[in-house]
JSON list of C-alpha atoms in Angstrom, two decimals:
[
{"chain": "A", "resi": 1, "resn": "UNK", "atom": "CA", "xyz": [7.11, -11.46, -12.30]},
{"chain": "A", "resi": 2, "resn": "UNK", "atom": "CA", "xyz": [4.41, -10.51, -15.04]},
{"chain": "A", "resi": 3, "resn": "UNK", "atom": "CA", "xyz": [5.73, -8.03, -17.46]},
{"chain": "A", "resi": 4, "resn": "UNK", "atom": "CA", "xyz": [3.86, -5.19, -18.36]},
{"chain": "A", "resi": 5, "resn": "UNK", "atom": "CA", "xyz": [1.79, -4.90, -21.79]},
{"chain": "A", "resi": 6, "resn": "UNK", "atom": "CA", "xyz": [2.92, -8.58, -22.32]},
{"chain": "A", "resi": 7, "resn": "UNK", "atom": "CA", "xyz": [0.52, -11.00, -23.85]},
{"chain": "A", "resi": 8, "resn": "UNK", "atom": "CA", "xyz": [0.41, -14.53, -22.91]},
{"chain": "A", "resi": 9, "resn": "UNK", "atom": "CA", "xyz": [-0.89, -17.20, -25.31]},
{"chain": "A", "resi": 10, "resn": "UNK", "atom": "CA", "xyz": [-4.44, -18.65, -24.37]},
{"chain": "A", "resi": 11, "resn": "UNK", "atom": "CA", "xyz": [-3.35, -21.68, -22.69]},
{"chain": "A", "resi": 12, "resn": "UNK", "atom": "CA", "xyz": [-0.04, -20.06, -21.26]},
{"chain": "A", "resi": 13, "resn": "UNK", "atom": "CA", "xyz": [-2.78, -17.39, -19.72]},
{"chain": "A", "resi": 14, "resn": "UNK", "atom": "CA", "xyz": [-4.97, -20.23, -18.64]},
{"chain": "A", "resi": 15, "resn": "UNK", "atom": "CA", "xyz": [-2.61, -22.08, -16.45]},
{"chain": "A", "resi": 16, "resn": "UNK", "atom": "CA", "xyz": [-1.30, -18.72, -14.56]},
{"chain": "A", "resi": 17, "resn": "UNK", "atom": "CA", "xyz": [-4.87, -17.71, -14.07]},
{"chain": "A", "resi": 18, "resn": "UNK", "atom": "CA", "xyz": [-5.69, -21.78, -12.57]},
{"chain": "A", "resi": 19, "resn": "UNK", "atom": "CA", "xyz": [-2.49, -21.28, -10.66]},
{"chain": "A", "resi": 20, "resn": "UNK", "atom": "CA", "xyz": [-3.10, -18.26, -9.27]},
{"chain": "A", "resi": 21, "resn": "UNK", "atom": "CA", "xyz": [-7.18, -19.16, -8.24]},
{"chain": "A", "resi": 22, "resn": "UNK", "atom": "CA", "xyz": [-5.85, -22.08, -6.27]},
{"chain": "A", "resi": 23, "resn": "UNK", "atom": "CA", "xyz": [-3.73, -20.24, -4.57]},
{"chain": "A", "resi": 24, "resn": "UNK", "atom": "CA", "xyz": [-6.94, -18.23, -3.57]},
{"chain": "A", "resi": 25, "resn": "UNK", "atom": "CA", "xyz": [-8.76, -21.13, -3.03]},
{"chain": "A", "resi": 26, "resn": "UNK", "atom": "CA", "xyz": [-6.44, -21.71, -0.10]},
{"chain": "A", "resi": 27, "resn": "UNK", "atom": "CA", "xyz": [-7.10, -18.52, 1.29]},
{"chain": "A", "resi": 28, "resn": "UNK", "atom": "CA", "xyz": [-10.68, -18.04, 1.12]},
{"chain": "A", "resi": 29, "resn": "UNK", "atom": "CA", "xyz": [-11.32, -21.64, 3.06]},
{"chain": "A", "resi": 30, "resn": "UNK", "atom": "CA", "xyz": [-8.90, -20.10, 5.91]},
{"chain": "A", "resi": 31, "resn": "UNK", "atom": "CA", "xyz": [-11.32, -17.51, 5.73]},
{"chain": "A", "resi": 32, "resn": "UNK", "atom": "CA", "xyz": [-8.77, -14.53, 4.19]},
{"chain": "A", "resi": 33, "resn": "UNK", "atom": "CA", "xyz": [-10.01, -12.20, 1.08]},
{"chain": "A", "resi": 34, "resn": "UNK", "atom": "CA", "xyz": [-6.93, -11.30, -1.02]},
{"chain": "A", "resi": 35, "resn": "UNK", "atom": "CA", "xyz": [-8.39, -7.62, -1.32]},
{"chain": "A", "resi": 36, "resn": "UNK", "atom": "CA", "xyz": [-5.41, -6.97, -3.49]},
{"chain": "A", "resi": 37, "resn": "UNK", "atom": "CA", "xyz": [-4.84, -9.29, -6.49]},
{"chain": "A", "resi": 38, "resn": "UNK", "atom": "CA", "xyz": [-2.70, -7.65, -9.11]},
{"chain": "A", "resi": 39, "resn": "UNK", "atom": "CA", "xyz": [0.11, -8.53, -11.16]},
{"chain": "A", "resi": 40, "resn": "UNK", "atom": "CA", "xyz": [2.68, -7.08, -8.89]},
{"chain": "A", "resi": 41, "resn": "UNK", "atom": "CA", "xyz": [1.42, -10.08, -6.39]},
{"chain": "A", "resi": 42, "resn": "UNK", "atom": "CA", "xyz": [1.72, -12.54, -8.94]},
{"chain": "A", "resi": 43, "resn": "UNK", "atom": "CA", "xyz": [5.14, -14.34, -9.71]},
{"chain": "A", "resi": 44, "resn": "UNK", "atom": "CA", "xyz": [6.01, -16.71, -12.33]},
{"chain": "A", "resi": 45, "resn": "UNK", "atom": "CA", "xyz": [8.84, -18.63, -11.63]},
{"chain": "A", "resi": 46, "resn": "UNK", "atom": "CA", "xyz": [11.26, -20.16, -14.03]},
{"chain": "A", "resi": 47, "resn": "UNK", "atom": "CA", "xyz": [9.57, -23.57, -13.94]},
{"chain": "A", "resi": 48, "resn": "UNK", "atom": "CA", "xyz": [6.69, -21.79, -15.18]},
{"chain": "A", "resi": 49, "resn": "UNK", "atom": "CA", "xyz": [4.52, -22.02, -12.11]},
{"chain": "A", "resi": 50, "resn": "UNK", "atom": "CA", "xyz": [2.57, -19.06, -10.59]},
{"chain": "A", "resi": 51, "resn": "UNK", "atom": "CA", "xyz": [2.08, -18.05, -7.25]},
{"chain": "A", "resi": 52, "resn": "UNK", "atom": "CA", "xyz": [-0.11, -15.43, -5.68]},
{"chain": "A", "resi": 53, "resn": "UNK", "atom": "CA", "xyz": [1.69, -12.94, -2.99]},
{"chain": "A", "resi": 54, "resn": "UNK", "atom": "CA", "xyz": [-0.35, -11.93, 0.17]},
{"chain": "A", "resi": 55, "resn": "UNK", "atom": "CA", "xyz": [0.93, -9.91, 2.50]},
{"chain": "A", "resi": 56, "resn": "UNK", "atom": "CA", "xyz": [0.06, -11.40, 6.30]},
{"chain": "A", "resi": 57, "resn": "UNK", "atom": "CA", "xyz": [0.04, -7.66, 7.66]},
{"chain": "A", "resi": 58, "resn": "UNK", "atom": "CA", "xyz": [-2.20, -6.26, 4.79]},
{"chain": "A", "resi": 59, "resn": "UNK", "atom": "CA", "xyz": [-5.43, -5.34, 6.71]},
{"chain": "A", "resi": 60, "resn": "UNK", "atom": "CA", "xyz": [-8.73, -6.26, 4.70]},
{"chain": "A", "resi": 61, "resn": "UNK", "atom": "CA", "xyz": [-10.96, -2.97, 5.13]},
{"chain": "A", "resi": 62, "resn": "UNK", "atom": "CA", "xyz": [-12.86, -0.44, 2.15]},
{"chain": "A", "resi": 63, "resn": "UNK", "atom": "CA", "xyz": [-11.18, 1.28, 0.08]},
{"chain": "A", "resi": 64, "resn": "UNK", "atom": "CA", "xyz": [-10.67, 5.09, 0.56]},
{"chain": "A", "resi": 65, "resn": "UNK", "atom": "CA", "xyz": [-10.37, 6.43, -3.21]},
{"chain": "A", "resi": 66, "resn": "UNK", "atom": "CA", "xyz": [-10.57, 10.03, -2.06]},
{"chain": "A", "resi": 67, "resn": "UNK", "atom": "CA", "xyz": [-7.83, 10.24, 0.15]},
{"chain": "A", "resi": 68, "resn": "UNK", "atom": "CA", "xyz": [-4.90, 10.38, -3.01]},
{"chain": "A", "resi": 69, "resn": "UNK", "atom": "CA", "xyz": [-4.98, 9.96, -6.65]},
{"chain": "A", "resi": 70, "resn": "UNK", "atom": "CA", "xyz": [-1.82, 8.59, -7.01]},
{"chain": "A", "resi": 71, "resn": "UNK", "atom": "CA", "xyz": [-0.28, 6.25, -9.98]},
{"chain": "A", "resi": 72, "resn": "UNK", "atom": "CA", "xyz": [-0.77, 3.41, -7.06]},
{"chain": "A", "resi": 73, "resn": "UNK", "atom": "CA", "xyz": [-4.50, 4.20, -6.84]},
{"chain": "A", "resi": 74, "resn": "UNK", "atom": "CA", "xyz": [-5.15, 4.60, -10.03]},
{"chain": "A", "resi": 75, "resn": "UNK", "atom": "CA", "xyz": [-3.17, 0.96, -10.69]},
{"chain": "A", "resi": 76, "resn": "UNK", "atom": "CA", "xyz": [-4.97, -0.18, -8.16]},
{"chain": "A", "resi": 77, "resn": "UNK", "atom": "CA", "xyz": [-8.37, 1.03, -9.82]},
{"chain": "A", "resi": 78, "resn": "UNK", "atom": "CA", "xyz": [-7.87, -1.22, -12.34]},
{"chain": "A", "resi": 79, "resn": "UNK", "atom": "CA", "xyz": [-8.52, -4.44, -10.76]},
{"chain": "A", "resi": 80, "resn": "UNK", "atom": "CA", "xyz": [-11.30, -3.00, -8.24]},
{"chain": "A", "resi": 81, "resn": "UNK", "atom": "CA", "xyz": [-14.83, -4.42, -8.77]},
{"chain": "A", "resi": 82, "resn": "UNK", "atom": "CA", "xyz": [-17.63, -1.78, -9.69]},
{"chain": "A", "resi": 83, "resn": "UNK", "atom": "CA", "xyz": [-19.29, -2.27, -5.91]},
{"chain": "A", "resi": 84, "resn": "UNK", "atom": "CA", "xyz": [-15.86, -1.40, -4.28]},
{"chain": "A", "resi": 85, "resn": "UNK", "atom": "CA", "xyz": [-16.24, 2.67, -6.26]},
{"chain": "A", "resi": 86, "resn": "UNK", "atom": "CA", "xyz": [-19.68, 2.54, -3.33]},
{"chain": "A", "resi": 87, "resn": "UNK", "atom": "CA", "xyz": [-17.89, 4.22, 0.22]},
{"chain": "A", "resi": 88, "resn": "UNK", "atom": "CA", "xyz": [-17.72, 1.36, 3.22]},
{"chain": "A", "resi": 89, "resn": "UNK", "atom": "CA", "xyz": [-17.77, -1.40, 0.95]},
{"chain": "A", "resi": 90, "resn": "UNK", "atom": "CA", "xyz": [-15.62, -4.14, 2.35]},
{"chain": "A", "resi": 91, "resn": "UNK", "atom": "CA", "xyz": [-13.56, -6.71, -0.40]},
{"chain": "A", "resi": 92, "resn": "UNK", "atom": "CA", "xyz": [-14.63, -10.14, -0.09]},
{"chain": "A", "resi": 93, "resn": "UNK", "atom": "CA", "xyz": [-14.27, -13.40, -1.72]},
{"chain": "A", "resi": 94, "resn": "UNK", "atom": "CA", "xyz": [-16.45, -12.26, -5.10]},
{"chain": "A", "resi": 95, "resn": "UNK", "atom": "CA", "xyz": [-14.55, -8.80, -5.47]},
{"chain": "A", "resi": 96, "resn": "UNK", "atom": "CA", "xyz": [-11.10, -11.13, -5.69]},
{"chain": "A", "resi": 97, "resn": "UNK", "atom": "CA", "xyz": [-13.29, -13.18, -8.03]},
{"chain": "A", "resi": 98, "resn": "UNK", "atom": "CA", "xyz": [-13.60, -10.07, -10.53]},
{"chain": "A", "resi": 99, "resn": "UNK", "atom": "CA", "xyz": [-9.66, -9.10, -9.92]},
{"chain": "A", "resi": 100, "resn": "UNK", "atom": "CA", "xyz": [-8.49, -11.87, -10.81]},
{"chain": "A", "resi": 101, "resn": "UNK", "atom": "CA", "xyz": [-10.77, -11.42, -14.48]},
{"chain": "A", "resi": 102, "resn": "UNK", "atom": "CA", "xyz": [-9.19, -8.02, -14.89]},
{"chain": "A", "resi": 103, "resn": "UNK", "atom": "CA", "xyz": [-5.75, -9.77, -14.58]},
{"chain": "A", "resi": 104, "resn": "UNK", "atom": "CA", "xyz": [-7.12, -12.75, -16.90]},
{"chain": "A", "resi": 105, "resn": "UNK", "atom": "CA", "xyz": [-8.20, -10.35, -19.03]},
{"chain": "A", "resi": 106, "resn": "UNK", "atom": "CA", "xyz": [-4.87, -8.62, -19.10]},
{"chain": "A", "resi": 107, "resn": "UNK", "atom": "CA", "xyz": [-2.51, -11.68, -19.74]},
{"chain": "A", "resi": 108, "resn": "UNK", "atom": "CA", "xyz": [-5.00, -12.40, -22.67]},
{"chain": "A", "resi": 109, "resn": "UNK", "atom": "CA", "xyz": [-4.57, -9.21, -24.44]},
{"chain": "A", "resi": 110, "resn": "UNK", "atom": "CA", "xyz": [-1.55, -7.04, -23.24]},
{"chain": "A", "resi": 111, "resn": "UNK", "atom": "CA", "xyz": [-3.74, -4.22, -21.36]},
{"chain": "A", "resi": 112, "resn": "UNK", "atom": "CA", "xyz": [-6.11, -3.85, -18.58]},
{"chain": "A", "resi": 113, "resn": "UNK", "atom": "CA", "xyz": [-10.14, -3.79, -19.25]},
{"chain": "A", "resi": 114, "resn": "UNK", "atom": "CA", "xyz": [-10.38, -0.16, -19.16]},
{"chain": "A", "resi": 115, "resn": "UNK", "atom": "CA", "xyz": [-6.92, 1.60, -19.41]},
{"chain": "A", "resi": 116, "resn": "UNK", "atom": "CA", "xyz": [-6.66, 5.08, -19.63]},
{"chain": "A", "resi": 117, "resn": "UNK", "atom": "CA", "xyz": [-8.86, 8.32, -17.66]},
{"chain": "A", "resi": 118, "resn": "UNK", "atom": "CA", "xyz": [-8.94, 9.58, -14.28]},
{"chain": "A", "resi": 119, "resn": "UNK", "atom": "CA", "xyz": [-9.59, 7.54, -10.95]},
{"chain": "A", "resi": 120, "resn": "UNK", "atom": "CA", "xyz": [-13.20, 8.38, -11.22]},
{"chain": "A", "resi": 121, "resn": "UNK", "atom": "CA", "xyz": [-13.45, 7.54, -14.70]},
{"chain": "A", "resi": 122, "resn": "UNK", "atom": "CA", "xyz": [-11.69, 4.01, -14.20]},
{"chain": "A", "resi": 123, "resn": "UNK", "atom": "CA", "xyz": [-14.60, 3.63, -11.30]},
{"chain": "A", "resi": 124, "resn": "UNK", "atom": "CA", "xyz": [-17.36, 4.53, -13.30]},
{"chain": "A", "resi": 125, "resn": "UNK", "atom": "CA", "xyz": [-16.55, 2.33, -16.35]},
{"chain": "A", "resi": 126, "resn": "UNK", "atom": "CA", "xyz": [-16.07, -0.92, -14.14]},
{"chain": "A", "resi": 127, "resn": "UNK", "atom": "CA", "xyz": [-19.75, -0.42, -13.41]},
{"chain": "A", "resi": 128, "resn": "UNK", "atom": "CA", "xyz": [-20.87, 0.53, -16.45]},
{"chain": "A", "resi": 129, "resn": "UNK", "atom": "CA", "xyz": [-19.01, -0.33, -19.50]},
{"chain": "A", "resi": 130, "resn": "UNK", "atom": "CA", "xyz": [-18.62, -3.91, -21.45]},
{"chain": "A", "resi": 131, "resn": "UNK", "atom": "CA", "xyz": [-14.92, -3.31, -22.23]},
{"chain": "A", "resi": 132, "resn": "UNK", "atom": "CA", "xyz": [-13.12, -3.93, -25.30]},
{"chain": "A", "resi": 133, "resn": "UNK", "atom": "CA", "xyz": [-13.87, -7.05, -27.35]},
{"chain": "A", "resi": 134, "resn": "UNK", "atom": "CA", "xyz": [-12.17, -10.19, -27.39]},
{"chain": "A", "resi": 135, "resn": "UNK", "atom": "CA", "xyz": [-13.40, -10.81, -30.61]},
{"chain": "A", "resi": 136, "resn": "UNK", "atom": "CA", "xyz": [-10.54, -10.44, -32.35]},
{"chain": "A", "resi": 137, "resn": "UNK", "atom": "CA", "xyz": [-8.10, -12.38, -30.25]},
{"chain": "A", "resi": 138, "resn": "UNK", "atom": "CA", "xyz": [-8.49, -16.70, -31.03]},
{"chain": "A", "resi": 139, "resn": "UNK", "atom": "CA", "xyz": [-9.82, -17.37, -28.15]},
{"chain": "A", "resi": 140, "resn": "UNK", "atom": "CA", "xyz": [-12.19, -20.33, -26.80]},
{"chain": "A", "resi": 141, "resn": "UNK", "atom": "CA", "xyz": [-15.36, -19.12, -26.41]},
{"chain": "A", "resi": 142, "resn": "UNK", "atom": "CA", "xyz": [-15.24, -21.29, -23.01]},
{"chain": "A", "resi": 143, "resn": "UNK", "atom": "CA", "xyz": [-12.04, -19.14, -21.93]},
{"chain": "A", "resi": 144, "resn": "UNK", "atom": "CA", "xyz": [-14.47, -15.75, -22.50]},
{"chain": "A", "resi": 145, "resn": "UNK", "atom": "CA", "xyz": [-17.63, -17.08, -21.92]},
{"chain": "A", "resi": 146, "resn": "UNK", "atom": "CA", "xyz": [-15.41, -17.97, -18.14]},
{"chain": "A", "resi": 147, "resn": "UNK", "atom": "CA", "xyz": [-13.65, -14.12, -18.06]},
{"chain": "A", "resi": 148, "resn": "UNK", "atom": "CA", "xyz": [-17.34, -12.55, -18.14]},
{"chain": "A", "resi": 149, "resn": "UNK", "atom": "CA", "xyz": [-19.07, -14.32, -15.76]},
{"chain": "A", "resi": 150, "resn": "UNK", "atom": "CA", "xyz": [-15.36, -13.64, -13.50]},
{"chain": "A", "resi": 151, "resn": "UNK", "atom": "CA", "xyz": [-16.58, -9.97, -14.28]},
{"chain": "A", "resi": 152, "resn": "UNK", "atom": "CA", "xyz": [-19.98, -9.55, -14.25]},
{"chain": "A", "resi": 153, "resn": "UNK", "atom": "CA", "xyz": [-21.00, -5.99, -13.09]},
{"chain": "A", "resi": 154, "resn": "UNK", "atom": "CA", "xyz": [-23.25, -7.52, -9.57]},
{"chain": "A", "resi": 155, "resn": "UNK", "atom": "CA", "xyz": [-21.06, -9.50, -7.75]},
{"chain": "A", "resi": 156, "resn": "UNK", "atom": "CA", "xyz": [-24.26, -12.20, -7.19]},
{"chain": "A", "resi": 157, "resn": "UNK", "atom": "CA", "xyz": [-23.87, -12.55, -11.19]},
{"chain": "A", "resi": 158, "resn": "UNK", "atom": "CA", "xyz": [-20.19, -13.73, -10.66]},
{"chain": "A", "resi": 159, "resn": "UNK", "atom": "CA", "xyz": [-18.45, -17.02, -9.40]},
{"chain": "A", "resi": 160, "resn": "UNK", "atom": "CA", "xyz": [-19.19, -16.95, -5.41]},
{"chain": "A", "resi": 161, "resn": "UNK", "atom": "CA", "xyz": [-16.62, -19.07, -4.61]},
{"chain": "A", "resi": 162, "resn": "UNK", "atom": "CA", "xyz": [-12.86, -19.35, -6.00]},
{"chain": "A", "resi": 163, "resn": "UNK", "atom": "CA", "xyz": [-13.70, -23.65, -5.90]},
{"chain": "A", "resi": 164, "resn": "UNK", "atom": "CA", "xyz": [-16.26, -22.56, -8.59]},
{"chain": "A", "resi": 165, "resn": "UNK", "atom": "CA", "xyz": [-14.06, -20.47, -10.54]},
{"chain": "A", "resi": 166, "resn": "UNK", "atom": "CA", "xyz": [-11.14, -23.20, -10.25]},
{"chain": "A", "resi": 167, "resn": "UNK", "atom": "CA", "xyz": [-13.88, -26.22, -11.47]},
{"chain": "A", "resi": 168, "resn": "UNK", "atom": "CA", "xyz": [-14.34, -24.29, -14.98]},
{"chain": "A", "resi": 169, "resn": "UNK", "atom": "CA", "xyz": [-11.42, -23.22, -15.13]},
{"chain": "A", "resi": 170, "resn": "UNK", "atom": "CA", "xyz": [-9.75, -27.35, -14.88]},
{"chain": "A", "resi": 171, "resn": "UNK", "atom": "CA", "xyz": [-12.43, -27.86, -17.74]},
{"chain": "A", "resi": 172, "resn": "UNK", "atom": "CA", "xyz": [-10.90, -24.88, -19.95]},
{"chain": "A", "resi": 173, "resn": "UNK", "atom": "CA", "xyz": [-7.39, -26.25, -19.05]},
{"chain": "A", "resi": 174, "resn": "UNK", "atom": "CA", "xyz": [-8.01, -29.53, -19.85]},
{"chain": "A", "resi": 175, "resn": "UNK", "atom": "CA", "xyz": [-9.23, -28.79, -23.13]},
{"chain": "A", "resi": 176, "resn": "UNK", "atom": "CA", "xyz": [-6.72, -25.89, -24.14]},
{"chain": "A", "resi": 177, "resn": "UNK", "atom": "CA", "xyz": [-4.50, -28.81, -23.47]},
{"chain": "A", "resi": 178, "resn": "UNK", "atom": "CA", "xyz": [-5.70, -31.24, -25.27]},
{"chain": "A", "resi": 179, "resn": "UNK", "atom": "CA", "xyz": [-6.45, -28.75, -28.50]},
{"chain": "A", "resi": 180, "resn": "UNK", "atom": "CA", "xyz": [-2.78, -27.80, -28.22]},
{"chain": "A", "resi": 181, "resn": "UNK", "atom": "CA", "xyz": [-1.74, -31.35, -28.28]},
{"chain": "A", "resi": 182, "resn": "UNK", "atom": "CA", "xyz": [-4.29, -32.23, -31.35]},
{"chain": "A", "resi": 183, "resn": "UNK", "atom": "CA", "xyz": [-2.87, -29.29, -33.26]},
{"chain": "A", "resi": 184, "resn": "UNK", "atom": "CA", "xyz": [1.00, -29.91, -32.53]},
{"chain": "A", "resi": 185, "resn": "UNK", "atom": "CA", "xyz": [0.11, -33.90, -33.94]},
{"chain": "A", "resi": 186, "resn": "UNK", "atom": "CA", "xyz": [-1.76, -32.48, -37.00]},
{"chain": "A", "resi": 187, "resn": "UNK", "atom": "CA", "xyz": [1.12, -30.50, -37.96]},
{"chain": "A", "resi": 188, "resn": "UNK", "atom": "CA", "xyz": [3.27, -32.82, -37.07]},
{"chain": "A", "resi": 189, "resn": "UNK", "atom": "CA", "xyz": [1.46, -35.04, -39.66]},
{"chain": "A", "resi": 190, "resn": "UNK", "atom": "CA", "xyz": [1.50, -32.69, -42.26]},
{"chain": "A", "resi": 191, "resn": "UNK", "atom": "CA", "xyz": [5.17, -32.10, -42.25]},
{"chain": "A", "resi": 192, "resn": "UNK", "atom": "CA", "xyz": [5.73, -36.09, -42.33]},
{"chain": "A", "resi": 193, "resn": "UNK", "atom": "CA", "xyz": [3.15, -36.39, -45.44]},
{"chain": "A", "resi": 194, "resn": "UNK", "atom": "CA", "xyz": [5.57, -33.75, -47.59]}
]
């Protein structure tokens, strides 16, 4: 399972998060939105391969933030796109889409997008704050150029479908791939040249 405040490398981030979105992929052409992707759903086997929990019994309906304020809630506020804060909103594919960038975001830099406040603080700054920068993390600008437009503020700004996300997302694996097999050669190279 995904440990908490643990960061993942780029490409070891990448491939959970392109594990993970096919997974959804599955589920949205049946028709089913996750409503509830989070790293407690998320398991990473020894082989290294993720897979997205979804419980068949969990009933897809808005969210009720005023009913409790509990440390489940306010986990759960986390990973909840800025339209689910409005009352009778109901989750759908695009508010999975924008989870699953909270989650990207997290396995990319050890915390959530906007840790810390009250329930109605978390709300608010989903819908109105940038977050903190990944500027200072090495990081593909394809990977965060990818992670922004996964959380853009209107969900019509934001992948509609999981098959989108999942086509960039091959693109940014492919290539994280490919840099990390350049690099290993190069220094491979170097150490044979001494």
């Amino acid at each position: 399972q995904l440990i908490n405040g643990r960061h993942f490398t780029e490409m070891e981030a990448c491939d959970v998060i392109y594990s993970v979105t096919t997974a959804l992929v599955a589920l949205h052409r049946a028709g089913i939105t996750h409503g509830h992707v989070h790293p407690r759903n998320v398991w990473i086997e020894s082989s290294g391969k993720s897979r997205l929990w979804c419980d068949p019994l969990s009933l897809i309906a808005p969210i009720r933030w005023e009913l409790s304020e509990t440390s489940e809630t306010l986990d759960r506020a986390d990973y909840a796109a800025p339209e689910l804060a409005k009352p009778n909103v109901q989750p759908d594919t695009r508010t999975d889409v924008y989870a699953m960038g909270c989650l990207f975001f997290r396995l990319l830099t050890g915390h959530v997008p906007f840790s810390g406040g009250d329930l109605a603080s978390k709300l608010t700054r989903h819908g109105t704050d940038i977050g903190s920068s990944l500027d200072a993390l090495d990081i593909n600008a394809a990977t965060i150029d990818c992670l922004m437009h996964m959380m853009a503020k209107r969900r019509e700004d934001r992948y509609n479908t999981a098959q989108e996300l999942l086509a960039t997302l091959q693109g940014i694996v492919n290539r994280t791939s490919t840099m990390s097999t350049f690099d290993s050669k190069n220094q491979q190279a170097t150490k044979t040249s001494k």
